[in-house]
Coordinates of C-alpha atoms in Angstrom, one line a residue:
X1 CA 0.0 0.0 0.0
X2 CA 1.4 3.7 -0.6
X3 CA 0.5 6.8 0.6
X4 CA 0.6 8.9 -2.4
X5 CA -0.5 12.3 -1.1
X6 CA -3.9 10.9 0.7
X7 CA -5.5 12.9 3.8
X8 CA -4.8 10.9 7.0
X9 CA -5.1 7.0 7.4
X10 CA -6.0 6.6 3.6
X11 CA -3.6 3.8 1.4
X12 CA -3.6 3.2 -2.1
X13 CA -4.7 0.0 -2.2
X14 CA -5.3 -2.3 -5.7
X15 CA -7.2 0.4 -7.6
X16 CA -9.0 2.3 -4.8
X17 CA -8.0 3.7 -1.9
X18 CA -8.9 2.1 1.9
X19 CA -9.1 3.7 5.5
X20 CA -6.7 2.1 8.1
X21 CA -7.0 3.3 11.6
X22 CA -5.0 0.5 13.2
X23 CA -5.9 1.4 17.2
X24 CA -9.8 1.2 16.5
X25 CA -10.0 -1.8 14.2
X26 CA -10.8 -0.1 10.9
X27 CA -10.0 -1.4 7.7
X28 CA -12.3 -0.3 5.3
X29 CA -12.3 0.0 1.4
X30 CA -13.8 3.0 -0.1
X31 CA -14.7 3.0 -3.6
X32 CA -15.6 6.5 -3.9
X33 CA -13.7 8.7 -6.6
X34 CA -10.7 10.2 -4.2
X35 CA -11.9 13.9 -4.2
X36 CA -15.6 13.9 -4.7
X37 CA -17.8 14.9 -2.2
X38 CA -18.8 10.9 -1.7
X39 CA -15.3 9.8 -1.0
X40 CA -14.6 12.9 1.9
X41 CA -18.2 12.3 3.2
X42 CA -17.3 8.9 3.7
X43 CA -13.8 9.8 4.8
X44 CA -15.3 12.1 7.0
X45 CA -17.8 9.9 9.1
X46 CA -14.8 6.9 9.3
X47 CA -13.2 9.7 11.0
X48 CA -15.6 9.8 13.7
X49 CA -15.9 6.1 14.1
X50 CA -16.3 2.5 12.3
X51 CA -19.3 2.9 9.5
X52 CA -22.4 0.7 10.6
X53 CA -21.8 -3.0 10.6
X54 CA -22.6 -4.7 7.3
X55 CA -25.8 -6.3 7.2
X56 CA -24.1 -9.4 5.4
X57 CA -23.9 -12.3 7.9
X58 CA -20.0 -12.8 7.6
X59 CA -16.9 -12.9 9.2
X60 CA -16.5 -9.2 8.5
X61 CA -19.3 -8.3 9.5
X62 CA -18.7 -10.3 12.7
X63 CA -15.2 -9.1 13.5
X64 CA -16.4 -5.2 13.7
X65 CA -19.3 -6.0 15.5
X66 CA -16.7 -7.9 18.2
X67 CA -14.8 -5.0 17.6
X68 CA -17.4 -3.0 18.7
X69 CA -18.7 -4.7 21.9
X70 CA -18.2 -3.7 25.3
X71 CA -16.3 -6.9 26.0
X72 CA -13.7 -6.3 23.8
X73 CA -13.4 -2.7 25.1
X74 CA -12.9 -3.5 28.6
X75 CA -10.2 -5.8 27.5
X76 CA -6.5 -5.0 28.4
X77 CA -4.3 -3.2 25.5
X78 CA -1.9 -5.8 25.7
X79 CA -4.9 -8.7 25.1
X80 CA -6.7 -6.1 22.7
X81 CA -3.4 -5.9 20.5
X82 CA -3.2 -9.4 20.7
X83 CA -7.2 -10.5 19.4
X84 CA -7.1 -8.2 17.2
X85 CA -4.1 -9.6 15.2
X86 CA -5.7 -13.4 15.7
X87 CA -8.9 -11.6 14.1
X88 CA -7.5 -10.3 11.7
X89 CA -6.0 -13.6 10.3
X90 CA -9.1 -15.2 10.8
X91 CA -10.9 -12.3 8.5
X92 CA -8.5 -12.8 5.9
X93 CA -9.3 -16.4 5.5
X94 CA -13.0 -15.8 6.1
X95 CA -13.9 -12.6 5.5
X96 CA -16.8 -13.2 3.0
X97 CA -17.6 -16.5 4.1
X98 CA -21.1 -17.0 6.6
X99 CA -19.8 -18.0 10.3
X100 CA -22.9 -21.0 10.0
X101 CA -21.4 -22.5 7.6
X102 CA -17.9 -22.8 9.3
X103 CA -18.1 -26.0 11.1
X104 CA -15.6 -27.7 14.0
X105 CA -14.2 -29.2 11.1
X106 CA -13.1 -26.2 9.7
X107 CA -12.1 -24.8 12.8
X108 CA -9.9 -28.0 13.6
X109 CA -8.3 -28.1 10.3
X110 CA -7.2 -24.4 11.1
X111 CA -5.5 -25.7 14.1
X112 CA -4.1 -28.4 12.9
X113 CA -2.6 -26.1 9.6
X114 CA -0.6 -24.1 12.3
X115 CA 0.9 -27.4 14.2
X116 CA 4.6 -26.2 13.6
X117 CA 3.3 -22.8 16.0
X118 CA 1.5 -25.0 18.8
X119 CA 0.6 -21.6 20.9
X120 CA -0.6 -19.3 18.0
X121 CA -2.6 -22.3 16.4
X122 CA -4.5 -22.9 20.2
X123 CA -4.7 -18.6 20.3
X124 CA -6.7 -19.1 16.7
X125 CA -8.8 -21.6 18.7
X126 CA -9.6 -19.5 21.6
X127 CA -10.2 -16.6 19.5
X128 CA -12.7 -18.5 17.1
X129 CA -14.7 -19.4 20.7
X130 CA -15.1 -15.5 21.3
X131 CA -15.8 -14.7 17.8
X132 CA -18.6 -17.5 17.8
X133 CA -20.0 -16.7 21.1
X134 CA -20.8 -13.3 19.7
X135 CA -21.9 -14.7 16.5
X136 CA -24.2 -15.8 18.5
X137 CA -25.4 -12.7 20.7
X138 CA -26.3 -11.0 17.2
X139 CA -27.9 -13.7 15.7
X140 CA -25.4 -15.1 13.2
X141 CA -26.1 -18.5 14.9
X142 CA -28.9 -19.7 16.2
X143 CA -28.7 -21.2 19.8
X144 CA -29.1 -24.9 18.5
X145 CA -26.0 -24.9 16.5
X146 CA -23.8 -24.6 19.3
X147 CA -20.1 -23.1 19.4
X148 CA -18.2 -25.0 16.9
X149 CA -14.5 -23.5 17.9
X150 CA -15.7 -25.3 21.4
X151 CA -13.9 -28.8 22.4
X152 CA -11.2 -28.9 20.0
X153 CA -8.6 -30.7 21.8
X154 CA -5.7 -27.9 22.1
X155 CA -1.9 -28.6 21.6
X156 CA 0.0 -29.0 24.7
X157 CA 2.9 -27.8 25.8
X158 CA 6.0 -29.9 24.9
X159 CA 7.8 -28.7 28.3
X160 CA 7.2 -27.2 31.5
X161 CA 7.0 -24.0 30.0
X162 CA 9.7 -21.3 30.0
X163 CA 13.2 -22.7 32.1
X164 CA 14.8 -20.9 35.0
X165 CA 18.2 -19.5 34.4
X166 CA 21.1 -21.8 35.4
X167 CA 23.7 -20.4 38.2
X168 CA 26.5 -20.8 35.4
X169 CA 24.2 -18.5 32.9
X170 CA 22.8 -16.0 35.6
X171 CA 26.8 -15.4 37.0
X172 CA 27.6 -14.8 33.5
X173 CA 25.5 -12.3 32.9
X174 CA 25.3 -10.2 36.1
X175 CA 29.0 -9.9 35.3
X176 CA 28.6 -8.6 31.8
X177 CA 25.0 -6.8 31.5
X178 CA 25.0 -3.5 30.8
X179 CA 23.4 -1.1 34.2
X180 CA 19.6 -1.1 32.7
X181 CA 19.5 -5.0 31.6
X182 CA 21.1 -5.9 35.3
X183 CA 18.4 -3.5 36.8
X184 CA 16.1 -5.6 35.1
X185 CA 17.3 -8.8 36.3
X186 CA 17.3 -7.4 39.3
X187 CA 13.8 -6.5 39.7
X188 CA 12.4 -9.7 38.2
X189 CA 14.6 -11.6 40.3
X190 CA 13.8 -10.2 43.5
X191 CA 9.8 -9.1 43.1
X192 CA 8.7 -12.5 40.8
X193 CA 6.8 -10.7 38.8
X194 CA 5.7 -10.4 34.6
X195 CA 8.3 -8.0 32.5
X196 CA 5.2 -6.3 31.8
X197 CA 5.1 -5.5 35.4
X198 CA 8.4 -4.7 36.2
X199 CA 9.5 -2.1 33.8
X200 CA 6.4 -0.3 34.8
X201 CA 7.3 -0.4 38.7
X202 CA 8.0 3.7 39.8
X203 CA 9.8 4.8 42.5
X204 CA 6.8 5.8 44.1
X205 CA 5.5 2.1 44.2
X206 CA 8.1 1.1 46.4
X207 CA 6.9 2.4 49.9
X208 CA 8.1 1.2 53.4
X209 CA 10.2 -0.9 51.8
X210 CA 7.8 -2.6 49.7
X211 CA 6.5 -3.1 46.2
X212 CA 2.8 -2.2 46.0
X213 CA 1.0 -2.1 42.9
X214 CA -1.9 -3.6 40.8
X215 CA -0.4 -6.8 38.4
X216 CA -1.2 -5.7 34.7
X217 CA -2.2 -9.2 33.7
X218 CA -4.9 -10.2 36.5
X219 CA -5.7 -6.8 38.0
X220 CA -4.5 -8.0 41.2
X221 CA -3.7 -5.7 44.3
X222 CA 0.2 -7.1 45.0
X223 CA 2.2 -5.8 48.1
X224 CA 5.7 -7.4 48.2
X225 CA 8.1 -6.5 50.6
X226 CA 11.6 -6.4 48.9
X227 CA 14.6 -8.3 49.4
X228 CA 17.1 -7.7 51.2
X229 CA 19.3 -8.1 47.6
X230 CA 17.3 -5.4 46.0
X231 CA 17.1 -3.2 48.6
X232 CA 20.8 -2.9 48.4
X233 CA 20.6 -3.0 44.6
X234 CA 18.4 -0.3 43.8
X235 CA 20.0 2.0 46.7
X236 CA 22.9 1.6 43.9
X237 CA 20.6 3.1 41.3
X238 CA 19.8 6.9 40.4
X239 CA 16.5 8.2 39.9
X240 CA 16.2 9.5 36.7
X241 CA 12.4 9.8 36.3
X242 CA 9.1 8.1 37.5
X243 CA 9.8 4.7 36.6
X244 CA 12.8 2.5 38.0
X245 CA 13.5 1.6 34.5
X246 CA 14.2 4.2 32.5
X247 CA 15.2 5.1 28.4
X248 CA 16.6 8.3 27.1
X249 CA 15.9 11.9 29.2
X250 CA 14.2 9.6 31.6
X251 CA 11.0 8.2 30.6
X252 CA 9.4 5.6 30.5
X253 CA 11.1 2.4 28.4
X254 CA 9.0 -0.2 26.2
X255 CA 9.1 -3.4 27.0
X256 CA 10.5 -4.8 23.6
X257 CA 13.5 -2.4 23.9
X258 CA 14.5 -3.9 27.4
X259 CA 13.9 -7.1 25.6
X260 CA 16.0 -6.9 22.6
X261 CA 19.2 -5.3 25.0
X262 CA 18.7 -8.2 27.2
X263 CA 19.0 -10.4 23.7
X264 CA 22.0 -9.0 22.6
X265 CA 23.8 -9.5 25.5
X266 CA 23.0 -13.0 25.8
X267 CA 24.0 -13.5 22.4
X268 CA 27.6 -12.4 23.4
X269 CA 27.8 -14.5 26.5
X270 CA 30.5 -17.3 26.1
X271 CA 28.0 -20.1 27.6
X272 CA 26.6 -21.7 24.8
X273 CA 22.9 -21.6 25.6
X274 CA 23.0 -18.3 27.6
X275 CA 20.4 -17.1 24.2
X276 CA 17.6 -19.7 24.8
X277 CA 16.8 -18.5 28.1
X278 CA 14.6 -15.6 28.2
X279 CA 13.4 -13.0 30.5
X280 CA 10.4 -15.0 31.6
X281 CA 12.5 -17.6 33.2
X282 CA 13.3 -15.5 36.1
X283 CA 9.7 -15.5 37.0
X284 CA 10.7 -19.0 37.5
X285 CA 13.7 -18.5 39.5
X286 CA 12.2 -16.4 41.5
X287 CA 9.5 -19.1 42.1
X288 CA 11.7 -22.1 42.7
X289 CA 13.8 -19.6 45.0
X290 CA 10.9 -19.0 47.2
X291 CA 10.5 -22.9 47.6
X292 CA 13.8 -23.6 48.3
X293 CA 13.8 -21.3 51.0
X294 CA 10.7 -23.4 53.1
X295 CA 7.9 -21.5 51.5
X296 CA 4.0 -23.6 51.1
X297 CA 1.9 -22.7 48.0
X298 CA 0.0 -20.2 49.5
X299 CA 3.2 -18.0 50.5
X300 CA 4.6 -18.4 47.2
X301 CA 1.1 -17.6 45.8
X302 CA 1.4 -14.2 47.7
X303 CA 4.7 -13.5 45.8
X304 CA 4.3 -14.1 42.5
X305 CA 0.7 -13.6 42.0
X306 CA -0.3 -16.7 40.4
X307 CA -3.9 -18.1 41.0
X308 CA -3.9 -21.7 41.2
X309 CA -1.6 -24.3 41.8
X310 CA -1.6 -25.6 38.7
X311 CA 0.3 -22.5 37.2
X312 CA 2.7 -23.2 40.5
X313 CA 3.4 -27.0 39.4
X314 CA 4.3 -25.7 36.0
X315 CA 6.6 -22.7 37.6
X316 CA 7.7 -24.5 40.9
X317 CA 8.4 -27.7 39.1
X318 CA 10.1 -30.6 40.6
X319 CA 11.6 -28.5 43.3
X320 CA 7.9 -27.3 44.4
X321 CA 7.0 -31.5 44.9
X322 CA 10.7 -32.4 46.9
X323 CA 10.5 -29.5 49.0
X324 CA 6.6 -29.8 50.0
X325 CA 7.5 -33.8 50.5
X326 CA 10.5 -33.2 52.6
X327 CA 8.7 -30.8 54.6
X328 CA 5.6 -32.9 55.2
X329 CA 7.7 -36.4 55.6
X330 CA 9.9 -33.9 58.6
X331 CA 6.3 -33.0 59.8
X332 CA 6.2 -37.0 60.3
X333 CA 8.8 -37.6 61.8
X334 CA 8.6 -34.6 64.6
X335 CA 4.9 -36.6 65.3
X336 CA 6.6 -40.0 65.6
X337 CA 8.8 -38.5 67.8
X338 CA 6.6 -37.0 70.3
X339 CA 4.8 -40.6 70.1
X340 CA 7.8 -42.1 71.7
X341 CA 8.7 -39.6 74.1
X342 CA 5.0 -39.6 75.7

């Protein structure tokens, strides 16, 4: 698509011209002569919003009306960005096609096409739910016919999920990080918490020596008193503007721009696997840490944040089950103990 001189958010675009306003959704083609009074009265009400949903029952139609519901709204920009970018794949594949005639066949073959990306193909799946459910709430489907994206047996994960840093790897790199991708270490080390979360911590979170904010993710009020490690850590750090983390003149950094320094250095390191292990896995090390030390689930839960202990199996791993067994198996043997002395 090219620009070619057009007013704001309007492409060239195979012989006409269409309307792209990315952060609301709109894609739209307009077939009006560029310059008549049609085309800028068109242009003129996209500006003010998305045009009325098409009549047509299809998955075009039923994208903007999703894109226009209140639960899509109240959803988070991270998890907007993301649906939005699963619809869109889904509207070029069937755009023009009627949702009741998409069956789980369909659906399943989808999932199955994407096999070699086992987490995008099961986001395609949980996206096609939402998108049915509300073909459903404006009549697209009728109540008997179900939600075909429903029961499709999903990939699973082919490990435990992300892996904590090894000592060798995590040595390394404190040694050789530059002083922003150590901070950030640092802070995801000693508070267990999403990257997300962490380079949008601000000094003024941290009160009484504690971390108190609101998780990103679940919405969840977190207060997290701070190690003593990163206590002495950030003491080492100036304040050069609201948040901890910082990018040029002070403000605020993106998350991919932490990311990709963190990458680079990684990719330097002499260990040769230092690059497959990403930020994530601290959240891990954090979590394993917290067992290790003679924490139960529900102290560990009061850390990190996560909501049920399946998510802790999968972060606490085998060192959550050996450190809960040695604990109970010691709570044993203190009781057979007392049985002998009484």
């Amino acid at each position: 698509m090219t620009k070619k001189g057009f007013p704001k958010y309007v492409y060239a675009d195979r012989g006409y011209v269409r309307f792209i306003r990315r952060s609301r959704g709109q894609s739209v083609m307009m077939k009006e002569e560029f310059g008549t009074l049609e085309f800028w009265d068109h242009y003129n009400r996209l500006l003010k919003g998305r045009e009325p949903i098409s009549s047509k029952r299809n998955f075009e139609a039923l994208a903007l009306s999703y894109f226009e519901s209140d639960a899509y709204k109240k959803l988070k920009p991270r998890t907007k960005s993301d649906y939005r970018k699963y619809i869109e794949h889904i509207r070029k594949i069937w755009g023009k096609k009627d949702p009741r005639k998409v069956e789980t066949q369909h659906i399943y073959e989808l999932h199955r096409a994407n096999a070699d990306h086992w987490r995008q193909a099961n986001y395609l799946v949980q996206v096609m739910v939402i998108l049915m459910n509300r073909a459903r709430l404006i009549g697209f489907l009728k109540k008997e016919h179900g939600n075909p994206a429903k029961g499709i047996p999903l990939f699973k994960q082919k490990s435990e999920g992300w892996e904590p840093w090894p000592d060798d790897v995590r040595q390394e790199y404190e040694a050789v990080a530059s002083p922003r991708a150590r901070l950030v270490y640092e802070l995801c080390i000693g508070t267990g918490q999403r990257i997300g979360d962490v380079v949008a911590i601000r000094w003024d979170h941290i009160k009484d020596g504690a971390y108190d904010f609101t998780q990103g993710k679940t919405d969840k009020p977190m207060w997290i008193p701070l190690t003593d490690r990163l206590k002495a850590y950030l003491g080492t750090v100036s304040k050069e503007g609201l948040t901890i983390i910082t990018g040029k003149h002070g403000r605020p950094v993106q998350y991919r721009t932490v990311a990709e320094e963190m990458r680079k250095i990684k990719s330097k390191m002499k260990h040769p696997d230092a690059a497959t292990f990403v930020t994530h896995g601290l959240r891990k090390n954090a979590t394993i840490e917290l067992y290790q030390s003679g924490c139960d689930d529900e102290m560990v839960k009061a850390v990190t944040g996560h909501s049920g202990v399946e998510m802790l199996k999968k972060y606490g791993g085998a060192i959550r089950q050996r450190e809960l067994a040695t604990r109970a198996q010691e709570a044993r043997n203190r009781m057979e103990r007392n049985k002998t002395r009484t």
